[in-house]
CSV table of N, CA and C in Angstrom, one decimal:
chain,number,residue,atom,x,y,z
A,1,UNK,N,13.7,16.9,-17.8
A,1,UNK,CA,13.5,16.9,-16.3
A,1,UNK,C,12.2,16.1,-16.0
A,2,UNK,N,12.3,15.3,-14.9
A,2,UNK,CA,11.2,14.6,-14.5
A,2,UNK,C,10.1,15.5,-13.9
A,3,UNK,N,8.9,15.4,-14.3
A,3,UNK,CA,7.9,16.3,-13.8
A,3,UNK,C,7.6,16.0,-12.4
A,4,UNK,N,7.6,14.7,-12.0
A,4,UNK,CA,7.4,14.4,-10.6
A,4,UNK,C,8.6,14.7,-9.7
A,5,UNK,N,9.8,14.3,-10.3
A,5,UNK,CA,11.0,14.4,-9.5
A,5,UNK,C,11.4,15.9,-9.1
A,6,UNK,N,11.0,16.8,-10.0
A,6,UNK,CA,11.4,18.2,-9.7
A,6,UNK,C,10.5,18.9,-8.6
A,7,UNK,N,9.4,18.3,-8.3
A,7,UNK,CA,8.5,18.9,-7.3
A,7,UNK,C,9.1,18.7,-5.9
A,8,UNK,N,9.1,19.7,-5.1
A,8,UNK,CA,9.6,19.5,-3.7
A,8,UNK,C,8.6,18.7,-2.9
A,9,UNK,N,9.2,18.0,-1.9
A,9,UNK,CA,8.4,17.3,-0.9
A,9,UNK,C,8.1,18.1,0.3
A,10,UNK,N,6.9,18.5,0.5
A,10,UNK,CA,6.6,19.4,1.6
A,10,UNK,C,6.6,18.6,2.9
A,11,UNK,N,7.2,19.2,3.9
A,11,UNK,CA,7.3,18.6,5.3
A,11,UNK,C,6.2,19.2,6.1
A,12,UNK,N,5.2,18.4,6.5
A,12,UNK,CA,4.1,18.9,7.3
A,12,UNK,C,4.5,19.2,8.7
A,13,UNK,N,3.7,20.0,9.4
A,13,UNK,CA,4.0,20.4,10.8
A,13,UNK,C,3.9,19.1,11.7
A,14,UNK,N,4.8,18.9,12.6
A,14,UNK,CA,4.8,17.7,13.4
A,14,UNK,C,5.7,16.6,12.9
A,15,UNK,N,6.3,16.8,11.7
A,15,UNK,CA,7.1,15.7,11.2
A,15,UNK,C,8.6,16.2,11.2
A,16,UNK,N,9.5,15.4,11.7
A,16,UNK,CA,10.9,15.8,11.7
A,16,UNK,C,11.6,14.9,10.7
A,17,UNK,N,12.3,15.6,9.8
A,17,UNK,CA,13.1,14.8,8.7
A,17,UNK,C,14.6,15.1,8.9
A,18,UNK,N,15.3,14.0,8.9
A,18,UNK,CA,16.8,14.1,8.9
A,18,UNK,C,17.4,13.4,7.7
A,19,UNK,N,18.3,14.0,7.0
A,19,UNK,CA,19.0,13.4,5.9
A,19,UNK,C,20.4,13.1,6.3
A,20,UNK,N,20.8,11.8,6.2
A,20,UNK,CA,22.2,11.4,6.5
A,20,UNK,C,22.7,10.6,5.3
A,21,UNK,N,23.4,11.3,4.4
A,21,UNK,CA,23.9,10.7,3.2
A,21,UNK,C,22.8,10.4,2.3
A,22,UNK,N,22.6,9.1,2.0
A,22,UNK,CA,21.5,8.6,1.1
A,22,UNK,C,20.3,8.1,1.9
A,23,UNK,N,20.3,8.2,3.2
A,23,UNK,CA,19.3,7.8,4.1
A,23,UNK,C,18.4,8.9,4.6
A,24,UNK,N,17.1,8.9,4.3
A,24,UNK,CA,16.2,9.9,4.8
A,24,UNK,C,15.3,9.3,5.8
A,25,UNK,N,15.2,9.9,7.0
A,25,UNK,CA,14.4,9.4,8.1
A,25,UNK,C,13.4,10.4,8.5
A,26,UNK,N,12.1,10.0,8.6
A,26,UNK,CA,11.0,10.9,8.9
A,26,UNK,C,10.4,10.3,10.3
A,27,UNK,N,10.2,11.3,11.2
A,27,UNK,CA,9.7,10.9,12.5
A,27,UNK,C,8.4,11.7,12.7
A,28,UNK,N,7.3,11.1,13.0
A,28,UNK,CA,6.1,11.8,13.2
A,28,UNK,C,5.2,11.1,14.2
A,29,UNK,N,3.9,11.6,14.2
A,29,UNK,CA,3.0,11.0,15.2
A,29,UNK,C,2.7,9.5,15.1
A,30,UNK,N,2.8,9.0,13.9
A,30,UNK,CA,2.6,7.5,13.6
A,30,UNK,C,3.8,6.7,13.7
A,31,UNK,N,5.0,7.2,14.0
A,31,UNK,CA,6.1,6.4,14.1
A,31,UNK,C,7.3,7.0,13.3
A,32,UNK,N,8.3,6.1,13.0
A,32,UNK,CA,9.5,6.5,12.3
A,32,UNK,C,9.6,5.6,11.1
A,33,UNK,N,9.9,6.2,9.9
A,33,UNK,CA,10.1,5.5,8.7
A,33,UNK,C,11.4,6.0,8.0
A,34,UNK,N,12.1,5.0,7.4
A,34,UNK,CA,13.3,5.3,6.7
A,34,UNK,C,13.3,4.9,5.3
A,35,UNK,N,13.9,5.6,4.4
A,35,UNK,CA,14.1,5.2,3.0
A,35,UNK,C,15.5,5.5,2.5
A,36,UNK,N,16.0,4.6,1.8
A,36,UNK,CA,17.4,4.7,1.2
A,36,UNK,C,17.2,5.1,-0.3
A,37,UNK,N,17.8,6.2,-0.7
A,37,UNK,CA,17.8,6.6,-2.1
A,37,UNK,C,19.1,6.2,-2.8
A,38,UNK,N,19.0,6.0,-4.1
A,38,UNK,CA,20.2,5.6,-4.8
A,38,UNK,C,21.2,6.7,-4.9
A,39,UNK,N,22.5,6.3,-5.2
A,39,UNK,CA,23.6,7.3,-5.3
A,39,UNK,C,23.4,8.3,-6.4
A,40,UNK,N,22.6,8.0,-7.4
A,40,UNK,CA,22.4,8.9,-8.6
A,40,UNK,C,21.6,10.1,-8.2
A,41,UNK,N,20.9,10.0,-7.1
A,41,UNK,CA,20.0,11.1,-6.6
A,41,UNK,C,20.5,11.7,-5.3
A,42,UNK,N,20.5,13.0,-5.2
A,42,UNK,CA,20.9,13.7,-4.0
A,42,UNK,C,19.7,14.4,-3.4
A,43,UNK,N,19.6,14.4,-2.1
A,43,UNK,CA,18.5,15.1,-1.4
A,43,UNK,C,19.1,16.2,-0.5
A,44,UNK,N,18.4,17.3,-0.5
A,44,UNK,CA,18.7,18.4,0.4
A,44,UNK,C,17.5,19.0,1.0
A,45,UNK,N,17.6,19.4,2.3
A,45,UNK,CA,16.5,19.9,3.0
A,45,UNK,C,16.6,21.4,3.0
A,46,UNK,N,15.5,22.1,2.7
A,46,UNK,CA,15.5,23.6,2.7
A,46,UNK,C,14.1,24.0,3.2
A,47,UNK,N,14.2,24.9,4.2
A,47,UNK,CA,12.9,25.4,4.8
A,47,UNK,C,12.1,24.2,5.3
A,48,UNK,N,10.9,24.1,4.7
A,48,UNK,CA,9.9,23.1,5.1
A,48,UNK,C,9.7,22.1,3.9
A,49,UNK,N,10.8,21.8,3.2
A,49,UNK,CA,10.7,20.9,2.0
A,49,UNK,C,12.0,20.2,1.8
A,50,UNK,N,11.8,19.1,1.0
A,50,UNK,CA,13.0,18.3,0.6
A,50,UNK,C,13.0,18.4,-0.9
A,51,UNK,N,14.2,18.7,-1.4
A,51,UNK,CA,14.4,18.8,-2.9
A,51,UNK,C,15.3,17.7,-3.3
A,52,UNK,N,14.9,16.9,-4.3
A,52,UNK,CA,15.7,15.8,-4.8
A,52,UNK,C,16.2,16.3,-6.2
A,53,UNK,N,17.5,16.1,-6.4
A,53,UNK,CA,18.1,16.4,-7.7
A,53,UNK,C,19.0,15.2,-8.2
A,54,UNK,N,19.2,15.2,-9.5
A,54,UNK,CA,20.0,14.1,-10.0
A,54,UNK,C,21.3,14.6,-10.4
A,55,UNK,N,22.3,13.7,-10.3
A,55,UNK,CA,23.7,14.1,-10.6
A,55,UNK,C,23.9,14.3,-12.1
A,56,UNK,N,23.4,13.4,-12.9
A,56,UNK,CA,23.6,13.4,-14.3
A,56,UNK,C,22.3,13.3,-15.1
A,57,UNK,N,22.4,13.3,-16.4
A,57,UNK,CA,21.2,13.2,-17.2
A,57,UNK,C,21.1,11.9,-17.9
A,58,UNK,N,21.8,10.9,-17.4
A,58,UNK,CA,21.7,9.6,-18.1
A,58,UNK,C,20.4,8.9,-17.8
A,59,UNK,N,20.1,7.9,-18.6
A,59,UNK,CA,18.8,7.2,-18.5
A,59,UNK,C,18.5,6.7,-17.1
A,60,UNK,N,19.4,6.1,-16.5
A,60,UNK,CA,19.2,5.5,-15.2
A,60,UNK,C,18.8,6.5,-14.1
A,61,UNK,N,19.6,7.7,-14.1
A,61,UNK,CA,19.3,8.7,-13.2
A,61,UNK,C,17.9,9.3,-13.4
A,62,UNK,N,17.6,9.5,-14.7
A,62,UNK,CA,16.3,10.1,-15.0
A,62,UNK,C,15.1,9.2,-14.6
A,63,UNK,N,15.3,7.9,-14.7
A,63,UNK,CA,14.3,6.9,-14.3
A,63,UNK,C,14.1,6.9,-12.8
A,64,UNK,N,15.2,7.1,-12.1
A,64,UNK,CA,15.2,7.0,-10.6
A,64,UNK,C,14.7,8.3,-9.9
A,65,UNK,N,14.7,9.4,-10.7
A,65,UNK,CA,14.4,10.7,-10.1
A,65,UNK,C,13.0,10.8,-9.5
A,66,UNK,N,12.0,10.5,-10.4
A,66,UNK,CA,10.6,10.5,-9.9
A,66,UNK,C,10.3,9.5,-8.9
A,67,UNK,N,10.9,8.3,-9.1
A,67,UNK,CA,10.7,7.2,-8.1
A,67,UNK,C,11.2,7.6,-6.7
A,68,UNK,N,12.4,8.2,-6.7
A,68,UNK,CA,12.9,8.5,-5.4
A,68,UNK,C,12.1,9.6,-4.7
A,69,UNK,N,11.6,10.6,-5.5
A,69,UNK,CA,10.8,11.6,-4.9
A,69,UNK,C,9.5,11.1,-4.3
A,70,UNK,N,8.9,10.1,-5.0
A,70,UNK,CA,7.7,9.5,-4.6
A,70,UNK,C,7.9,8.7,-3.3
A,71,UNK,N,9.0,8.0,-3.3
A,71,UNK,CA,9.3,7.2,-2.1
A,71,UNK,C,9.5,8.1,-0.8
A,72,UNK,N,10.2,9.2,-1.0
A,72,UNK,CA,10.4,10.1,0.1
A,72,UNK,C,9.1,10.7,0.5
A,73,UNK,N,8.2,11.1,-0.5
A,73,UNK,CA,6.9,11.7,-0.2
A,73,UNK,C,6.0,10.7,0.6
A,74,UNK,N,6.1,9.4,0.2
A,74,UNK,CA,5.3,8.4,0.9
A,74,UNK,C,5.8,8.2,2.4
A,75,UNK,N,7.1,8.3,2.6
A,75,UNK,CA,7.6,8.2,4.0
A,75,UNK,C,7.1,9.4,4.8
A,76,UNK,N,7.2,10.6,4.3
A,76,UNK,CA,6.8,11.8,5.0
A,76,UNK,C,5.3,11.8,5.3
A,77,UNK,N,4.5,11.4,4.3
A,77,UNK,CA,3.1,11.4,4.5
A,77,UNK,C,2.6,10.2,5.4
A,78,UNK,N,3.4,9.1,5.3
A,78,UNK,CA,3.0,8.0,6.1
A,78,UNK,C,3.1,8.2,7.6
A,79,UNK,N,4.2,8.9,8.0
A,79,UNK,CA,4.3,9.2,9.5
A,79,UNK,C,3.4,10.2,10.0
A,80,UNK,N,2.8,11.0,9.1
A,80,UNK,CA,1.9,12.1,9.5
A,80,UNK,C,0.4,11.6,9.5
A,81,UNK,N,0.0,11.1,8.3
A,81,UNK,CA,-1.4,10.7,8.1
A,81,UNK,C,-1.6,9.2,8.0
A,82,UNK,N,-0.6,8.4,7.5
A,82,UNK,CA,-0.8,7.0,7.4
A,82,UNK,C,-1.5,6.6,6.1
A,83,UNK,N,-1.5,5.3,5.8
A,83,UNK,CA,-2.2,4.8,4.6
A,83,UNK,C,-3.2,3.8,5.0
A,84,UNK,N,-4.3,3.7,4.2
A,84,UNK,CA,-5.4,2.9,4.5
A,84,UNK,C,-5.8,2.1,3.3
A,85,UNK,N,-6.1,0.8,3.4
A,85,UNK,CA,-6.6,-0.1,2.4
A,85,UNK,C,-7.8,-0.8,3.0
A,86,UNK,N,-8.9,-0.8,2.2
A,86,UNK,CA,-10.1,-1.4,2.7
A,86,UNK,C,-10.5,-2.6,1.8
A,87,UNK,N,-10.9,-3.7,2.4
A,87,UNK,CA,-11.3,-4.9,1.7
A,87,UNK,C,-12.7,-5.3,2.0
A,88,UNK,N,-13.4,-5.9,1.1
A,88,UNK,CA,-14.7,-6.4,1.3
A,88,UNK,C,-14.8,-7.9,1.0
A,89,UNK,N,-15.5,-8.6,1.8
A,89,UNK,CA,-15.7,-10.0,1.6
A,89,UNK,C,-17.1,-10.3,1.1
A,90,UNK,N,-17.2,-10.9,0.0
A,90,UNK,CA,-18.5,-11.2,-0.6
A,90,UNK,C,-18.7,-12.7,-0.7
A,91,UNK,N,-19.8,-13.2,-0.2
A,91,UNK,CA,-20.1,-14.7,-0.3
A,91,UNK,C,-20.8,-15.1,1.0
A,92,UNK,N,-21.7,-16.1,0.8
A,92,UNK,CA,-22.5,-16.6,1.9
A,92,UNK,C,-21.5,-17.5,2.8
A,93,UNK,N,-21.5,-17.2,4.0
A,93,UNK,CA,-20.6,-17.9,5.0
A,93,UNK,C,-19.2,-17.4,5.0
A,94,UNK,N,-18.8,-16.4,4.2
A,94,UNK,CA,-17.5,-15.9,4.2
A,94,UNK,C,-17.5,-14.8,5.3
A,95,UNK,N,-16.5,-14.8,6.2
A,95,UNK,CA,-16.4,-13.8,7.2
A,95,UNK,C,-15.0,-13.7,7.7
A,96,UNK,N,-14.8,-12.6,8.5
A,96,UNK,CA,-13.5,-12.3,9.1
A,96,UNK,C,-13.7,-11.9,10.5
A,97,UNK,N,-12.7,-12.2,11.3
A,97,UNK,CA,-12.7,-11.8,12.7
A,97,UNK,C,-11.3,-11.6,13.2
A,98,UNK,N,-11.1,-10.7,14.2
A,98,UNK,CA,-9.8,-10.5,14.8
A,98,UNK,C,-9.7,-11.3,16.1
A,99,UNK,N,-8.6,-12.1,16.2
A,99,UNK,CA,-8.4,-12.8,17.5
A,99,UNK,C,-7.0,-12.3,18.0
A,100,UNK,N,-7.1,-11.3,18.8
A,100,UNK,CA,-5.8,-10.7,19.3
A,100,UNK,C,-5.2,-9.9,18.2
A,101,UNK,N,-4.0,-10.3,17.8
A,101,UNK,CA,-3.3,-9.6,16.7
A,101,UNK,C,-3.4,-10.4,15.4
A,102,UNK,N,-4.3,-11.4,15.3
A,102,UNK,CA,-4.3,-12.3,14.2
A,102,UNK,C,-5.7,-12.1,13.5
A,103,UNK,N,-5.7,-12.0,12.2
A,103,UNK,CA,-6.9,-12.0,11.4
A,103,UNK,C,-7.3,-13.4,11.0
A,104,UNK,N,-8.5,-13.8,11.4
A,104,UNK,CA,-9.0,-15.1,11.2
A,104,UNK,C,-10.1,-15.0,10.1
A,105,UNK,N,-9.9,-15.7,8.9
A,105,UNK,CA,-10.8,-15.7,7.8
A,105,UNK,C,-11.4,-17.0,7.6
A,106,UNK,N,-12.7,-17.0,7.3
A,106,UNK,CA,-13.5,-18.2,6.9
A,106,UNK,C,-13.9,-17.9,5.5
A,107,UNK,N,-13.3,-18.6,4.5
A,107,UNK,CA,-13.5,-18.2,3.1
A,107,UNK,C,-14.0,-19.5,2.3
A,108,UNK,N,-14.7,-20.3,2.9
A,108,UNK,CA,-15.2,-21.5,2.2
A,108,UNK,C,-14.3,-22.7,2.1
A,109,UNK,N,-13.2,-22.6,2.7
A,109,UNK,CA,-12.3,-23.8,2.7
A,109,UNK,C,-12.6,-24.6,3.9
A,110,UNK,N,-12.0,-25.8,4.0
A,110,UNK,CA,-12.3,-26.7,5.1
A,110,UNK,C,-11.6,-26.3,6.4
A,111,UNK,N,-10.8,-25.3,6.3
A,111,UNK,CA,-10.0,-24.8,7.4
A,111,UNK,C,-10.0,-23.3,7.5
A,112,UNK,N,-9.9,-22.7,8.7
A,112,UNK,CA,-9.8,-21.2,8.8
A,112,UNK,C,-8.4,-20.8,8.3
A,113,UNK,N,-8.3,-19.5,7.9
A,113,UNK,CA,-7.0,-19.0,7.5
A,113,UNK,C,-6.6,-17.9,8.5
A,114,UNK,N,-5.5,-18.0,9.1
A,114,UNK,CA,-5.0,-17.1,10.1
A,114,UNK,C,-3.8,-16.3,9.5
A,115,UNK,N,-4.0,-15.0,9.6
A,115,UNK,CA,-2.9,-14.1,9.1
A,115,UNK,C,-2.5,-13.1,10.2
A,116,UNK,N,-1.3,-13.3,10.7
A,116,UNK,CA,-0.8,-12.4,11.8
A,116,UNK,C,-0.5,-11.0,11.2
A,117,UNK,N,-0.9,-9.9,12.0
A,117,UNK,CA,-0.6,-8.6,11.5
A,117,UNK,C,0.9,-8.3,11.7
A,118,UNK,N,1.6,-7.8,10.7
A,118,UNK,CA,3.0,-7.4,10.8
A,118,UNK,C,3.1,-6.2,11.8
A,119,UNK,N,4.3,-6.0,12.2
A,119,UNK,CA,4.6,-4.9,13.2
A,119,UNK,C,4.4,-3.6,12.4
A,120,UNK,N,3.6,-2.7,13.1
A,120,UNK,CA,3.4,-1.4,12.5
A,120,UNK,C,2.1,-1.3,11.7
A,121,UNK,N,1.4,-2.5,11.5
A,121,UNK,CA,0.2,-2.5,10.7
A,121,UNK,C,-1.0,-2.9,11.6
A,122,UNK,N,-2.1,-2.1,11.5
A,122,UNK,CA,-3.3,-2.4,12.3
A,122,UNK,C,-4.3,-2.9,11.4
A,123,UNK,N,-5.0,-4.0,11.8
A,123,UNK,CA,-6.1,-4.6,11.0
A,123,UNK,C,-7.3,-4.5,11.8
A,124,UNK,N,-8.4,-4.0,11.2
A,124,UNK,CA,-9.7,-3.9,12.0
A,124,UNK,C,-10.8,-4.5,11.1
A,125,UNK,N,-11.7,-5.2,11.8
A,125,UNK,CA,-12.9,-5.8,11.1
A,125,UNK,C,-14.2,-5.2,11.5
A,126,UNK,N,-15.0,-4.7,10.5
A,126,UNK,CA,-16.3,-4.2,10.9
A,126,UNK,C,-17.3,-5.1,10.2
A,127,UNK,N,-18.4,-5.4,10.8
A,127,UNK,CA,-19.5,-6.2,10.3
A,127,UNK,C,-19.2,-7.5,9.7
A,128,UNK,N,-18.1,-8.1,10.1
A,128,UNK,CA,-17.6,-9.5,9.7
A,128,UNK,C,-17.2,-9.5,8.2
A,129,UNK,N,-17.5,-8.5,7.4
A,129,UNK,CA,-17.2,-8.6,6.0
A,129,UNK,C,-16.4,-7.4,5.5
A,130,UNK,N,-16.0,-6.5,6.3
A,130,UNK,CA,-15.2,-5.3,5.9
A,130,UNK,C,-13.9,-5.3,6.7
A,131,UNK,N,-12.8,-5.3,6.0
A,131,UNK,CA,-11.5,-5.3,6.7
A,131,UNK,C,-10.8,-4.0,6.3
A,132,UNK,N,-10.3,-3.3,7.4
A,132,UNK,CA,-9.5,-2.1,7.2
A,132,UNK,C,-8.1,-2.3,7.7
A,133,UNK,N,-7.2,-2.0,6.8
A,133,UNK,CA,-5.7,-2.1,7.1
A,133,UNK,C,-5.1,-0.7,7.1
A,134,UNK,N,-4.5,-0.4,8.2
A,134,UNK,CA,-3.8,0.9,8.3
A,134,UNK,C,-2.4,0.8,8.8
A,135,UNK,N,-1.5,1.8,8.4
A,135,UNK,CA,-0.2,1.8,8.8
A,135,UNK,C,0.6,2.9,8.2
A,136,UNK,N,1.8,3.1,8.6
A,136,UNK,CA,2.6,4.3,8.2
A,136,UNK,C,3.4,3.9,6.9
A,137,UNK,N,3.6,2.6,6.7
A,137,UNK,CA,4.4,2.2,5.5
A,137,UNK,C,3.5,1.8,4.4
A,138,UNK,N,3.5,2.5,3.3
A,138,UNK,CA,2.6,2.3,2.2
A,138,UNK,C,2.8,0.9,1.6
A,139,UNK,N,4.0,0.5,1.4
A,139,UNK,CA,4.3,-0.8,0.8
A,139,UNK,C,3.8,-2.0,1.7
A,140,UNK,N,4.0,-1.9,3.0
A,140,UNK,CA,3.6,-2.9,3.9
A,140,UNK,C,2.1,-3.0,4.0
A,141,UNK,N,1.4,-1.9,3.9
A,141,UNK,CA,-0.1,-1.9,3.9
A,141,UNK,C,-0.6,-2.6,2.7
A,142,UNK,N,0.0,-2.2,1.5
A,142,UNK,CA,-0.4,-2.8,0.2
A,142,UNK,C,-0.1,-4.3,0.2
A,143,UNK,N,1.0,-4.7,0.7
A,143,UNK,CA,1.4,-6.1,0.7
A,143,UNK,C,0.5,-7.0,1.5
A,144,UNK,N,0.1,-6.5,2.7
A,144,UNK,CA,-0.8,-7.3,3.6
A,144,UNK,C,-2.2,-7.4,3.0
A,145,UNK,N,-2.6,-6.3,2.3
A,145,UNK,CA,-3.9,-6.3,1.7
A,145,UNK,C,-3.9,-7.2,0.5
A,146,UNK,N,-2.8,-7.3,-0.3
A,146,UNK,CA,-2.7,-8.2,-1.4
A,146,UNK,C,-2.7,-9.6,-0.9
A,147,UNK,N,-2.0,-9.9,0.2
A,147,UNK,CA,-1.9,-11.2,0.8
A,147,UNK,C,-3.3,-11.7,1.2
A,148,UNK,N,-4.1,-10.9,1.8
A,148,UNK,CA,-5.4,-11.2,2.3
A,148,UNK,C,-6.3,-11.5,1.0
A,149,UNK,N,-6.2,-10.6,0.0
A,149,UNK,CA,-7.0,-10.8,-1.2
A,149,UNK,C,-6.7,-12.1,-1.9
A,150,UNK,N,-5.4,-12.5,-1.9
A,150,UNK,CA,-4.9,-13.6,-2.6
A,150,UNK,C,-5.5,-15.0,-2.0
A,151,UNK,N,-6.0,-14.9,-0.8
A,151,UNK,CA,-6.5,-16.2,-0.2
A,151,UNK,C,-7.8,-16.6,-0.8
A,152,UNK,N,-8.6,-15.7,-1.4
A,152,UNK,CA,-9.8,-16.0,-2.2
A,152,UNK,C,-10.1,-14.8,-3.1
A,153,UNK,N,-9.4,-14.7,-4.2
A,153,UNK,CA,-9.7,-13.6,-5.1
A,153,UNK,C,-11.1,-13.7,-5.7
A,154,UNK,N,-11.7,-12.5,-6.0
A,154,UNK,CA,-13.1,-12.6,-6.5
A,154,UNK,C,-13.2,-13.4,-7.8
A,155,UNK,N,-14.2,-14.2,-7.9
A,155,UNK,CA,-14.4,-15.0,-9.1
A,155,UNK,C,-15.4,-14.3,-10.0
A,156,UNK,N,-15.3,-14.6,-11.3
A,156,UNK,CA,-16.0,-13.8,-12.3
A,156,UNK,C,-17.5,-14.2,-12.5
A,157,UNK,N,-17.9,-15.3,-12.0
A,157,UNK,CA,-19.3,-15.7,-12.3
A,157,UNK,C,-20.3,-15.2,-11.3
A,158,UNK,N,-19.9,-15.3,-10.0
A,158,UNK,CA,-20.8,-14.8,-8.9
A,158,UNK,C,-20.3,-13.6,-8.2
A,159,UNK,N,-19.0,-13.3,-8.3
A,159,UNK,CA,-18.3,-12.2,-7.7
A,159,UNK,C,-17.9,-12.5,-6.2
A,160,UNK,N,-18.0,-13.8,-5.8
A,160,UNK,CA,-17.6,-14.2,-4.5
A,160,UNK,C,-16.1,-14.1,-4.3
A,161,UNK,N,-15.7,-13.7,-3.1
A,161,UNK,CA,-14.3,-13.6,-2.7
A,161,UNK,C,-14.0,-12.4,-2.0
A,162,UNK,N,-12.7,-12.1,-1.9
A,162,UNK,CA,-12.2,-10.9,-1.2
A,162,UNK,C,-11.8,-9.9,-2.2
A,163,UNK,N,-12.3,-8.7,-2.1
A,163,UNK,CA,-12.0,-7.7,-3.1
A,163,UNK,C,-11.7,-6.3,-2.4
A,164,UNK,N,-11.0,-5.5,-3.1
A,164,UNK,CA,-10.8,-4.1,-2.6
A,164,UNK,C,-12.1,-3.3,-2.6
A,165,UNK,N,-12.2,-2.4,-1.7
A,165,UNK,CA,-13.4,-1.6,-1.7
A,165,UNK,C,-13.5,-0.7,-2.9
A,166,UNK,N,-14.6,-0.8,-3.6
A,166,UNK,CA,-14.8,0.0,-4.8
A,166,UNK,C,-14.3,-0.7,-6.1
A,167,UNK,N,-13.6,-1.9,-5.9
A,167,UNK,CA,-13.1,-2.6,-7.1
A,167,UNK,C,-14.3,-3.2,-7.9
A,168,UNK,N,-14.2,-3.0,-9.2
A,168,UNK,CA,-15.2,-3.5,-10.1
A,168,UNK,C,-14.8,-4.9,-10.6
A,169,UNK,N,-15.7,-5.8,-10.4
A,169,UNK,CA,-15.4,-7.2,-10.9
A,169,UNK,C,-16.1,-7.4,-12.2
A,170,UNK,N,-15.4,-7.7,-13.3
A,170,UNK,CA,-16.1,-7.9,-14.6
A,170,UNK,C,-16.8,-9.3,-14.5
A,171,UNK,N,-18.0,-9.3,-14.7
A,171,UNK,CA,-18.8,-10.5,-14.6
A,171,UNK,C,-18.9,-11.2,-15.9
A,172,UNK,N,-18.9,-12.5,-15.9
A,172,UNK,CA,-19.1,-13.3,-17.1
A,172,UNK,C,-20.5,-14.0,-17.1
A,173,UNK,N,-21.0,-14.2,-18.2
A,173,UNK,CA,-22.3,-14.9,-18.3
A,173,UNK,C,-22.0,-16.4,-18.1
A,174,UNK,N,-22.9,-17.0,-17.4
A,174,UNK,CA,-22.8,-18.5,-17.2
A,174,UNK,C,-23.1,-19.3,-18.4
A,175,UNK,N,-23.2,-20.6,-18.3
A,175,UNK,CA,-23.6,-21.4,-19.4
A,175,UNK,C,-25.0,-21.2,-19.8
A,176,UNK,N,-25.2,-21.3,-21.1
A,176,UNK,CA,-26.6,-21.2,-21.6
A,176,UNK,C,-27.1,-22.6,-21.8
A,177,UNK,N,-28.3,-22.9,-21.4
A,177,UNK,CA,-28.9,-24.2,-21.5
A,177,UNK,C,-29.3,-24.6,-22.9
A,178,UNK,N,-29.5,-25.9,-23.1
A,178,UNK,CA,-29.9,-26.4,-24.4
A,178,UNK,C,-31.4,-26.0,-24.6
A,179,UNK,N,-31.7,-25.7,-25.9
A,179,UNK,CA,-33.1,-25.3,-26.2
A,179,UNK,C,-33.6,-26.2,-27.3
């Protein structure tokens, strides 16, 4: 039995969950999110929780059990509290600014980089070097954070670039001079 899959998903107060076949929809203060689960997994609502069970014990169903439970839990938690990713910009002259609904980045290239915020995602910039991404969909928040980081990943010699908050960059020693 999957250790994660057998845990029930608690439905917090203020969140309304409907199960329609293989589609689970959660409606809360931050919006509405939907997840489709595979046919090998069955979901049922009881009291204030969702319980996911698998039809058979074959390898495919066992591997999908924990995944499906986690996806449902992310949808339920996303519409209640949301998800946050924080990025830091390190480097002289590197900065970020919001222009309407578009993130404008100056990362040492000859041109500015403009990244429009997808629907349902909020991007905020503090102190020109700290970016906060929030939203109800965990995958969308992570994707936009990874896209921003990919524009100038931190380099190993000076640590300049865009990194996740708290991310440790392994530093390399530079060249040693002739003696």
